[in-house]
PDB file of N, CA and C and ligand atoms in Angstrom:
ATOM      1  N   MET A 173     197.746 245.092 174.728  1.00 94.00           N
ATOM      2  CA  MET A 173     198.596 245.212 175.909  1.00 94.00           C
ATOM      3  C   MET A 173     197.737 245.023 177.163  1.00 94.00           C
ATOM      4  N   PRO A 174     198.057 244.051 178.000  1.00 96.00           N
ATOM      5  CA  PRO A 174     197.285 243.881 179.232  1.00 96.00           C
ATOM      6  C   PRO A 174     197.454 245.093 180.153  1.00 96.00           C
ATOM      7  N   VAL A 175     196.353 245.577 180.685  1.00 94.00           N
ATOM      8  CA  VAL A 175     196.397 246.729 181.600  1.00 94.00           C
ATOM      9  C   VAL A 175     195.860 246.274 182.952  1.00 94.00           C
ATOM     10  N   GLU A 176     196.672 246.420 183.977  1.00 96.00           N
ATOM     11  CA  GLU A 176     196.246 245.991 185.309  1.00 96.00           C
ATOM     12  C   GLU A 176     195.430 247.095 185.976  1.00 96.00           C
ATOM     13  N   ILE A 177     194.266 246.733 186.471  1.00 90.00           N
ATOM     14  CA  ILE A 177     193.427 247.709 187.188  1.00 90.00           C
ATOM     15  C   ILE A 177     193.927 247.808 188.622  1.00 90.00           C
ATOM     16  N   MET A 178     194.318 248.994 189.029  1.00 94.00           N
ATOM     17  CA  MET A 178     194.885 249.191 190.366  1.00 94.00           C
ATOM     18  C   MET A 178     193.786 249.456 191.400  1.00 94.00           C
ATOM     19  N   ARG A 179     192.748 250.211 191.013  1.00 93.00           N
ATOM     20  CA  ARG A 179     191.672 250.549 191.948  1.00 93.00           C
ATOM     21  C   ARG A 179     190.521 251.141 191.163  1.00 93.00           C
ATOM     22  N   ASP A 180     189.356 251.266 191.809  1.00 89.00           N
ATOM     23  CA  ASP A 180     188.265 252.018 191.189  1.00 89.00           C
ATOM     24  C   ASP A 180     188.051 253.307 191.988  1.00 89.00           C
ATOM     25  N   ARG A 181     187.102 254.126 191.570  1.00 91.00           N
ATOM     26  CA  ARG A 181     186.905 255.431 192.218  1.00 91.00           C
ATOM     27  C   ARG A 181     185.827 255.391 193.288  1.00 91.00           C
ATOM     28  N   GLY A 182     185.326 254.198 193.640  1.00 91.00           N
ATOM     29  CA  GLY A 182     184.369 254.076 194.728  1.00 91.00           C
ATOM     30  C   GLY A 182     182.931 254.259 194.284  1.00 91.00           C
ATOM     31  N   PHE A 183     182.032 253.955 195.187  1.00 88.00           N
ATOM     32  CA  PHE A 183     180.603 253.934 194.865  1.00 88.00           C
ATOM     33  C   PHE A 183     180.080 255.313 194.474  1.00 88.00           C
ATOM     34  N   ALA A 184     180.654 256.374 195.057  1.00 93.00           N
ATOM     35  CA  ALA A 184     180.162 257.729 194.767  1.00 93.00           C
ATOM     36  C   ALA A 184     180.296 258.075 193.287  1.00 93.00           C
ATOM     37  N   HIS A 185     181.248 257.444 192.597  1.00 92.00           N
ATOM     38  CA  HIS A 185     181.470 257.726 191.177  1.00 92.00           C
ATOM     39  C   HIS A 185     180.927 256.619 190.274  1.00 92.00           C
ATOM     40  N   ALA A 186     180.336 255.578 190.871  1.00 89.00           N
ATOM     41  CA  ALA A 186     179.866 254.438 190.070  1.00 89.00           C
ATOM     42  C   ALA A 186     178.712 254.866 189.170  1.00 89.00           C
ATOM     43  N   GLU A 187     178.669 254.315 187.966  1.00 90.00           N
ATOM     44  CA  GLU A 187     177.609 254.679 187.020  1.00 90.00           C
ATOM     45  C   GLU A 187     176.719 253.502 186.661  1.00 90.00           C
ATOM     46  N   ALA A 188     177.187 252.279 186.809  1.00 90.00           N
ATOM     47  CA  ALA A 188     176.345 251.108 186.535  1.00 90.00           C
ATOM     48  C   ALA A 188     176.756 249.999 187.490  1.00 90.00           C
ATOM     49  N   THR A 189     175.800 249.193 187.876  1.00 87.00           N
ATOM     50  CA  THR A 189     176.090 248.102 188.801  1.00 87.00           C
ATOM     51  C   THR A 189     176.088 246.768 188.058  1.00 87.00           C
ATOM     52  N   ALA A 190     176.994 245.891 188.432  1.00 90.00           N
ATOM     53  CA  ALA A 190     176.987 244.519 187.930  1.00 90.00           C
ATOM     54  C   ALA A 190     176.209 243.654 188.915  1.00 90.00           C
ATOM     55  N   GLY A 191     175.718 242.513 188.415  1.00 95.00           N
ATOM     56  CA  GLY A 191     174.965 241.601 189.272  1.00 95.00           C
ATOM     57  C   GLY A 191     173.497 241.961 189.280  1.00 95.00           C
ATOM     58  N   GLY A 192     172.724 241.178 190.001  1.00 97.00           N
ATOM     59  CA  GLY A 192     171.291 241.410 190.068  1.00 97.00           C
ATOM     60  C   GLY A 192     170.532 240.115 189.830  1.00 97.00           C
ATOM     61  N   VAL A 193     169.256 240.250 189.590  1.00 98.00           N
ATOM     62  CA  VAL A 193     168.394 239.072 189.384  1.00 98.00           C
ATOM     63  C   VAL A 193     168.821 238.376 188.089  1.00 98.00           C
ATOM     64  N   PRO A 194     169.107 237.045 188.143  1.00 98.00           N
ATOM     65  CA  PRO A 194     169.554 236.350 186.934  1.00 98.00           C
ATOM     66  C   PRO A 194     168.472 236.312 185.852  1.00 98.00           C
ATOM     67  N   LEU A 195     168.917 236.425 184.595  1.00 98.00           N
ATOM     68  CA  LEU A 195     167.955 236.517 183.495  1.00 98.00           C
ATOM     69  C   LEU A 195     167.137 235.240 183.321  1.00 98.00           C
ATOM     70  N   HIS A 196     167.681 234.098 183.735  1.00 98.00           N
ATOM     71  CA  HIS A 196     166.902 232.864 183.565  1.00 98.00           C
ATOM     72  C   HIS A 196     165.672 232.836 184.484  1.00 98.00           C
ATOM     73  N   GLU A 197     165.598 233.781 185.424  1.00 98.00           N
ATOM     74  CA  GLU A 197     164.424 233.873 186.295  1.00 98.00           C
ATOM     75  C   GLU A 197     163.336 234.775 185.696  1.00 98.00           C
ATOM     76  N   ILE A 198     163.577 235.283 184.473  1.00 98.00           N
ATOM     77  CA  ILE A 198     162.667 236.250 183.851  1.00 98.00           C
ATOM     78  C   ILE A 198     162.128 235.701 182.536  1.00 98.00           C
ATOM     79  N   VAL A 199     160.853 235.930 182.259  1.00 98.00           N
ATOM     80  CA  VAL A 199     160.278 235.605 180.949  1.00 98.00           C
ATOM     81  C   VAL A 199     160.600 236.788 180.025  1.00 98.00           C
ATOM     82  N   PRO A 200     161.419 236.601 178.988  1.00 96.00           N
ATOM     83  CA  PRO A 200     161.899 237.758 178.232  1.00 96.00           C
ATOM     84  C   PRO A 200     160.811 238.520 177.477  1.00 96.00           C
ATOM     85  N   GLY A 201     159.742 237.861 177.079  1.00 97.00           N
ATOM     86  CA  GLY A 201     158.695 238.541 176.309  1.00 97.00           C
ATOM     87  C   GLY A 201     157.824 239.457 177.146  1.00 97.00           C
ATOM     88  N   THR A 202     157.896 239.309 178.473  1.00 98.00           N
ATOM     89  CA  THR A 202     157.043 240.111 179.357  1.00 98.00           C
ATOM     90  C   THR A 202     157.827 240.755 180.507  1.00 98.00           C
ATOM     91  N   MET A 203     159.043 240.293 180.749  1.00 98.00           N
ATOM     92  CA  MET A 203     159.879 240.705 181.894  1.00 98.00           C
ATOM     93  C   MET A 203     159.262 240.290 183.235  1.00 98.00           C
ATOM     94  N   GLN A 204     158.348 239.326 183.196  1.00 98.00           N
ATOM     95  CA  GLN A 204     157.733 238.860 184.450  1.00 98.00           C
ATOM     96  C   GLN A 204     158.637 237.805 185.096  1.00 98.00           C
ATOM     97  N   SER A 205     158.646 237.813 186.426  1.00 98.00           N
ATOM     98  CA  SER A 205     159.434 236.834 187.171  1.00 98.00           C
ATOM     99  C   SER A 205     158.854 235.437 186.987  1.00 98.00           C
ATOM    100  N   ARG A 206     159.756 234.444 186.819  1.00 98.00           N
ATOM    101  CA  ARG A 206     159.317 233.046 186.799  1.00 98.00           C
ATOM    102  C   ARG A 206     159.149 232.528 188.223  1.00 98.00           C
ATOM    103  N   ILE A 207     159.640 233.297 189.201  1.00 98.00           N
ATOM    104  CA  ILE A 207     159.641 232.851 190.597  1.00 98.00           C
ATOM    105  C   ILE A 207     158.411 233.363 191.339  1.00 98.00           C
ATOM    106  N   HIS A 208     158.102 234.661 191.138  1.00 97.00           N
ATOM    107  CA  HIS A 208     156.991 235.280 191.855  1.00 97.00           C
ATOM    108  C   HIS A 208     155.946 235.767 190.855  1.00 97.00           C
ATOM    109  N   ASP A 209     154.704 235.352 191.049  1.00 96.00           N
ATOM    110  CA  ASP A 209     153.621 235.789 190.180  1.00 96.00           C
ATOM    111  C   ASP A 209     153.386 237.303 190.362  1.00 96.00           C
ATOM    112  N   LYS A 210     153.023 237.960 189.293  1.00 96.00           N
ATOM    113  CA  LYS A 210     152.694 239.398 189.311  1.00 96.00           C
ATOM    114  C   LYS A 210     153.882 240.267 189.738  1.00 96.00           C
ATOM    115  N   LEU A 211     155.073 239.833 189.411  1.00 98.00           N
ATOM    116  CA  LEU A 211     156.272 240.636 189.674  1.00 98.00           C
ATOM    117  C   LEU A 211     157.023 240.803 188.348  1.00 98.00           C
ATOM    118  N   TRP A 212     157.222 242.048 187.934  1.00 98.00           N
ATOM    119  CA  TRP A 212     157.947 242.346 186.699  1.00 98.00           C
ATOM    120  C   TRP A 212     159.228 243.075 187.082  1.00 98.00           C
ATOM    121  N   LEU A 213     160.316 242.715 186.444  1.00 98.00           N
ATOM    122  CA  LEU A 213     161.620 243.290 186.794  1.00 98.00           C
ATOM    123  C   LEU A 213     162.280 243.853 185.542  1.00 98.00           C
ATOM    124  N   VAL A 214     162.803 245.054 185.658  1.00 98.00           N
ATOM    125  CA  VAL A 214     163.384 245.728 184.489  1.00 98.00           C
ATOM    126  C   VAL A 214     164.654 246.475 184.902  1.00 98.00           C
ATOM    127  N   GLY A 215     165.429 246.838 183.906  1.00 97.00           N
ATOM    128  CA  GLY A 215     166.546 247.745 184.121  1.00 97.00           C
ATOM    129  C   GLY A 215     167.638 247.176 184.995  1.00 97.00           C
ATOM    130  N   GLU A 216     168.147 248.019 185.815  1.00 96.00           N
ATOM    131  CA  GLU A 216     169.386 247.703 186.512  1.00 96.00           C
ATOM    132  C   GLU A 216     169.234 246.686 187.628  1.00 96.00           C
ATOM    133  N   ILE A 217     168.013 246.364 188.014  1.00 97.00           N
ATOM    134  CA  ILE A 217     167.836 245.330 189.050  1.00 97.00           C
ATOM    135  C   ILE A 217     168.176 243.948 188.493  1.00 97.00           C
ATOM    136  N   LEU A 218     168.252 243.844 187.164  1.00 98.00           N
ATOM    137  CA  LEU A 218     168.580 242.570 186.517  1.00 98.00           C
ATOM    138  C   LEU A 218     170.090 242.446 186.304  1.00 98.00           C
ATOM    139  N   ASP A 219     170.544 241.223 186.115  1.00 97.00           N
ATOM    140  CA  ASP A 219     171.982 240.959 185.978  1.00 97.00           C
ATOM    141  C   ASP A 219     172.444 241.279 184.551  1.00 97.00           C
ATOM    142  N   VAL A 220     172.373 242.553 184.218  1.00 96.00           N
ATOM    143  CA  VAL A 220     172.848 243.045 182.921  1.00 96.00           C
ATOM    144  C   VAL A 220     173.594 244.353 183.172  1.00 96.00           C
ATOM    145  N   ASP A 221     174.779 244.473 182.627  1.00 92.00           N
ATOM    146  CA  ASP A 221     175.455 245.774 182.678  1.00 92.00           C
ATOM    147  C   ASP A 221     176.218 245.972 181.384  1.00 92.00           C
ATOM    148  N   GLY A 222     176.134 247.188 180.891  1.00 90.00           N
ATOM    149  CA  GLY A 222     176.810 247.496 179.635  1.00 90.00           C
ATOM    150  C   GLY A 222     177.840 248.581 179.838  1.00 90.00           C
ATOM    151  N   ARG A 223     178.631 248.779 178.782  1.00 86.00           N
ATOM    152  CA  ARG A 223     179.584 249.888 178.817  1.00 86.00           C
ATOM    153  C   ARG A 223     178.823 251.203 178.895  1.00 86.00           C
ATOM    154  N   ILE A 224     179.416 252.201 179.503  1.00 84.00           N
ATOM    155  CA  ILE A 224     178.812 253.535 179.524  1.00 84.00           C
ATOM    156  C   ILE A 224     178.736 254.043 178.086  1.00 84.00           C
ATOM    157  N   GLY A 225     177.653 254.694 177.768  1.00 89.00           N
ATOM    158  CA  GLY A 225     177.487 255.184 176.397  1.00 89.00           C
ATOM    159  C   GLY A 225     176.087 254.959 175.897  1.00 89.00           C
ATOM    160  N   GLY A 226     175.187 254.527 176.786  1.00 93.00           N
ATOM    161  CA  GLY A 226     173.797 254.409 176.388  1.00 93.00           C
ATOM    162  C   GLY A 226     173.227 253.019 176.488  1.00 93.00           C
ATOM    163  N   PHE A 227     174.094 251.999 176.631  1.00 95.00           N
ATOM    164  CA  PHE A 227     173.592 250.626 176.662  1.00 95.00           C
ATOM    165  C   PHE A 227     172.717 250.377 177.893  1.00 95.00           C
ATOM    166  N   ASN A 228     173.080 250.965 179.018  1.00 96.00           N
ATOM    167  CA  ASN A 228     172.290 250.761 180.247  1.00 96.00           C
ATOM    168  C   ASN A 228     170.966 251.510 180.169  1.00 96.00           C
ATOM    169  N   PHE A 229     171.018 252.724 179.606  1.00 96.00           N
ATOM    170  CA  PHE A 229     169.761 253.458 179.379  1.00 96.00           C
ATOM    171  C   PHE A 229     168.845 252.646 178.462  1.00 96.00           C
ATOM    172  N   GLN A 230     169.404 252.153 177.363  1.00 96.00           N
ATOM    173  CA  GLN A 230     168.603 251.401 176.388  1.00 96.00           C
ATOM    174  C   GLN A 230     167.972 250.185 177.040  1.00 96.00           C
ATOM    175  N   TRP A 231     168.757 249.487 177.867  1.00 97.00           N
ATOM    176  CA  TRP A 231     168.253 248.303 178.560  1.00 97.00           C
ATOM    177  C   TRP A 231     167.096 248.691 179.499  1.00 97.00           C
ATOM    178  N   ALA A 232     167.278 249.778 180.240  1.00 97.00           N
ATOM    179  CA  ALA A 232     166.240 250.206 181.180  1.00 97.00           C
ATOM    180  C   ALA A 232     164.959 250.594 180.427  1.00 97.00           C
ATOM    181  N   TRP A 233     165.112 251.378 179.349  1.00 98.00           N
ATOM    182  CA  TRP A 233     163.923 251.839 178.620  1.00 98.00           C
ATOM    183  C   TRP A 233     163.242 250.689 177.879  1.00 98.00           C
ATOM    184  N   SER A 234     164.026 249.825 177.247  1.00 98.00           N
ATOM    185  CA  SER A 234     163.443 248.745 176.454  1.00 98.00           C
ATOM    186  C   SER A 234     162.714 247.736 177.339  1.00 98.00           C
ATOM    187  N   THR A 235     163.374 247.323 178.435  1.00 98.00           N
ATOM    188  CA  THR A 235     162.716 246.359 179.313  1.00 98.00           C
ATOM    189  C   THR A 235     161.521 247.008 180.006  1.00 98.00           C
ATOM    190  N   GLY A 236     161.614 248.309 180.283  1.00 98.00           N
ATOM    191  CA  GLY A 236     160.474 249.017 180.878  1.00 98.00           C
ATOM    192  C   GLY A 236     159.279 249.032 179.938  1.00 98.00           C
ATOM    193  N   ALA A 237     159.549 249.245 178.651  1.00 98.00           N
ATOM    194  CA  ALA A 237     158.460 249.258 177.669  1.00 98.00           C
ATOM    195  C   ALA A 237     157.828 247.874 177.554  1.00 98.00           C
ATOM    196  N   VAL A 238     158.670 246.835 177.493  1.00 98.00           N
ATOM    197  CA  VAL A 238     158.147 245.459 177.380  1.00 98.00           C
ATOM    198  C   VAL A 238     157.285 245.128 178.602  1.00 98.00           C
ATOM    199  N   ALA A 239     157.787 245.460 179.789  1.00 98.00           N
ATOM    200  CA  ALA A 239     157.041 245.159 181.012  1.00 98.00           C
ATOM    201  C   ALA A 239     155.760 245.982 181.097  1.00 98.00           C
ATOM    202  N   GLY A 240     155.836 247.249 180.728  1.00 98.00           N
ATOM    203  CA  GLY A 240     154.646 248.103 180.796  1.00 98.00           C
ATOM    204  C   GLY A 240     153.518 247.577 179.924  1.00 98.00           C
ATOM    205  N   LEU A 241     153.863 247.177 178.698  1.00 98.00           N
ATOM    206  CA  LEU A 241     152.841 246.616 177.804  1.00 98.00           C
ATOM    207  C   LEU A 241     152.295 245.307 178.358  1.00 98.00           C
ATOM    208  N   ALA A 242     153.184 244.483 178.915  1.00 98.00           N
ATOM    209  CA  ALA A 242     152.739 243.194 179.471  1.00 98.00           C
ATOM    210  C   ALA A 242     151.820 243.407 180.676  1.00 98.00           C
ATOM    211  N   ILE A 243     152.144 244.385 181.508  1.00 98.00           N
ATOM    212  CA  ILE A 243     151.307 244.669 182.684  1.00 98.00           C
ATOM    213  C   ILE A 243     149.935 245.184 182.232  1.00 98.00           C
ATOM    214  N   ALA A 244     149.921 246.058 181.212  1.00 97.00           N
ATOM    215  CA  ALA A 244     148.644 246.567 180.692  1.00 97.00           C
ATOM    216  C   ALA A 244     147.786 245.410 180.175  1.00 97.00           C
ATOM    217  N   ARG A 245     148.426 244.459 179.457  1.00 96.00           N
ATOM    218  CA  ARG A 245     147.671 243.287 178.967  1.00 96.00           C
ATOM    219  C   ARG A 245     147.158 242.476 180.140  1.00 96.00           C
ATOM    220  N   ASP A 246     147.961 242.337 181.179  1.00 95.00           N
ATOM    221  CA  ASP A 246     147.591 241.538 182.341  1.00 95.00           C
ATOM    222  C   ASP A 246     146.413 242.163 183.089  1.00 95.00           C
ATOM    223  N   LEU A 247     146.367 243.508 183.102  1.00 95.00           N
ATOM    224  CA  LEU A 247     145.301 244.203 183.836  1.00 95.00           C
ATOM    225  C   LEU A 247     143.996 244.270 183.048  1.00 95.00           C
ATOM    226  N   ARG A 248     144.105 244.089 181.718  1.00 92.00           N
ATOM    227  CA  ARG A 248     142.917 244.226 180.872  1.00 92.00           C
ATOM    228  C   ARG A 248     141.877 243.178 181.269  1.00 92.00           C
ATOM    229  N   PRO A 249     140.620 243.598 181.481  1.00 87.00           N
ATOM    230  CA  PRO A 249     139.604 242.607 181.839  1.00 87.00           C
ATOM    231  C   PRO A 249     139.376 241.625 180.696  1.00 87.00           C
ATOM    232  N   PRO A 250     139.081 240.362 181.006  1.00 83.00           N
ATOM    233  CA  PRO A 250     138.844 239.378 179.945  1.00 83.00           C
ATOM    234  C   PRO A 250     137.615 239.740 179.125  1.00 83.00           C
ATOM    235  N   ARG A 251     137.700 239.491 177.793  1.00 83.00           N
ATOM    236  CA  ARG A 251     136.548 239.784 176.924  1.00 83.00           C
ATOM    237  C   ARG A 251     135.417 238.817 177.232  1.00 83.00           C
ATOM    238  N   SER A 252     134.170 239.351 177.272  1.00 76.00           N
ATOM    239  CA  SER A 252     133.036 238.463 177.537  1.00 76.00           C
ATOM    240  C   SER A 252     132.391 238.030 176.235  1.00 76.00           C
TER     241      SER A 252
HETATM  242  C1  LIG B 587     176.227 259.318 187.273  1.00 97.70           C
HETATM  243  C2  LIG B 587     175.677 258.267 186.334  1.00 97.70           C
HETATM  244  C3  LIG B 587     175.906 258.355 184.969  1.00 97.70           C
HETATM  245  C4  LIG B 587     175.402 257.389 184.086  1.00 97.70           C
HETATM  246  N1  LIG B 587     175.667 257.496 182.765  1.00 97.70           N
HETATM  247  C5  LIG B 587     175.182 256.563 181.924  1.00 97.70           C
HETATM  248  C6  LIG B 587     175.422 256.660 180.513  1.00 97.70           C
HETATM  249  O1  LIG B 587     176.067 257.584 180.028  1.00 97.70           O
HETATM  250  N2  LIG B 587     174.906 255.702 179.709  1.00 97.70           N
HETATM  251  C7  LIG B 587     174.190 254.642 180.193  1.00 97.70           C
HETATM  252  O2  LIG B 587     173.743 253.809 179.409  1.00 97.70           O
HETATM  253  N3  LIG B 587     173.957 254.516 181.516  1.00 97.70           N
HETATM  254  C8  LIG B 587     174.432 255.444 182.389  1.00 97.70           C
HETATM  255  N4  LIG B 587     174.188 255.322 183.719  1.00 97.70           N
HETATM  256  C9  LIG B 587     173.421 254.144 184.173  1.00 97.70           C
HETATM  257  C10 LIG B 587     171.921 254.373 183.977  1.00 97.70           C
HETATM  258  O3  LIG B 587     171.572 255.645 184.514  1.00 97.70           O
HETATM  259  C11 LIG B 587     171.161 253.247 184.720  1.00 97.70           C
HETATM  260  O4  LIG B 587     171.583 251.982 184.252  1.00 97.70           O
HETATM  261  C12 LIG B 587     169.662 253.387 184.483  1.00 97.70           C
HETATM  262  O5  LIG B 587     169.203 254.675 184.840  1.00 97.70           O
HETATM  263  C13 LIG B 587     168.934 252.340 185.310  1.00 97.70           C
HETATM  264  O6  LIG B 587     167.556 252.579 185.193  1.00 97.70           O
HETATM  265  P1  LIG B 587     166.538 251.884 186.175  1.00 97.70           P
HETATM  266  O7  LIG B 587     165.190 252.439 185.819  1.00 97.70           O
HETATM  267  O8  LIG B 587     166.750 250.397 186.148  1.00 97.70           O
HETATM  268  O9  LIG B 587     166.968 252.342 187.642  1.00 97.70           O
HETATM  269  P2  LIG B 587     166.972 253.813 188.259  1.00 97.70           P
HETATM  270  O10 LIG B 587     167.162 254.861 187.195  1.00 97.70           O
HETATM  271  O11 LIG B 587     167.971 253.743 189.387  1.00 97.70           O
HETATM  272  O12 LIG B 587     165.490 254.008 188.810  1.00 97.70           O
HETATM  273  C14 LIG B 587     165.060 253.380 190.002  1.00 97.70           C
HETATM  274  C15 LIG B 587     164.026 254.296 190.632  1.00 97.70           C
HETATM  275  O13 LIG B 587     163.397 253.607 191.719  1.00 97.70           O
HETATM  276  C16 LIG B 587     163.273 254.517 192.783  1.00 97.70           C
HETATM  277  N5  LIG B 587     163.148 253.718 194.009  1.00 97.70           N
HETATM  278  C17 LIG B 587     164.137 253.077 194.687  1.00 97.70           C
HETATM  279  N6  LIG B 587     163.645 252.459 195.765  1.00 97.70           N
HETATM  280  C18 LIG B 587     162.311 252.697 195.762  1.00 97.70           C
HETATM  281  C19 LIG B 587     161.248 252.312 196.612  1.00 97.70           C
HETATM  282  N7  LIG B 587     161.444 251.554 197.676  1.00 97.70           N
HETATM  283  N8  LIG B 587     160.000 252.752 196.308  1.00 97.70           N
HETATM  284  C20 LIG B 587     159.773 253.517 195.214  1.00 97.70           C
HETATM  285  N9  LIG B 587     160.754 253.903 194.357  1.00 97.70           N
HETATM  286  C21 LIG B 587     161.990 253.501 194.639  1.00 97.70           C
HETATM  287  C22 LIG B 587     164.512 255.380 192.722  1.00 97.70           C
HETATM  288  O14 LIG B 587     164.311 256.612 193.398  1.00 97.70           O
HETATM  289  C23 LIG B 587     164.638 255.577 191.209  1.00 97.70           C
HETATM  290  O15 LIG B 587     163.898 256.681 190.739  1.00 97.70           O
HETATM  291  C24 LIG B 587     174.664 256.295 184.613  1.00 97.70           C
HETATM  292  C25 LIG B 587     174.413 256.199 185.994  1.00 97.70           C
HETATM  293  C26 LIG B 587     174.918 257.171 186.850  1.00 97.70           C
HETATM  294  C27 LIG B 587     174.630 257.064 188.331  1.00 97.70           C
END
């Protein structure tokens, strides 16, 4: 049954945002920007939104872990 949305409850009650940095601008294995060097983007700043129930948390934590490991590798001094 189609349900027409009449209104939302406003920003004060919002729990997740739609929109953000497009995923094609991100290297998925590192979460690093393809546009700006040394910039990693994770979580809700990216154009991903899920249903309430843990998907947004999972996205934030998973991309944070991927980026954190990639940044640690990037900071590691080269082996001599
Ligand atoms: C009321 C509410 C309920 C929610 N319930 C759920 C749920 O049940 N399940 C679910 O999956 N998702 C839920 N969400 C969404 C989920 O919380 C977010 O998607 C997730 O926390 C995003 O994580 P993030 O690290 O990307 O951003 P955030 O958690 O927003 O973290 C960003 C951090 O950056 C800091 N910051 C901002 N500007 C600056 C600056 N200039 N310098 C330094 N620090 C800065 C902020 O203070 C903040 O600590 C809920 C959100 C809200 C508001």
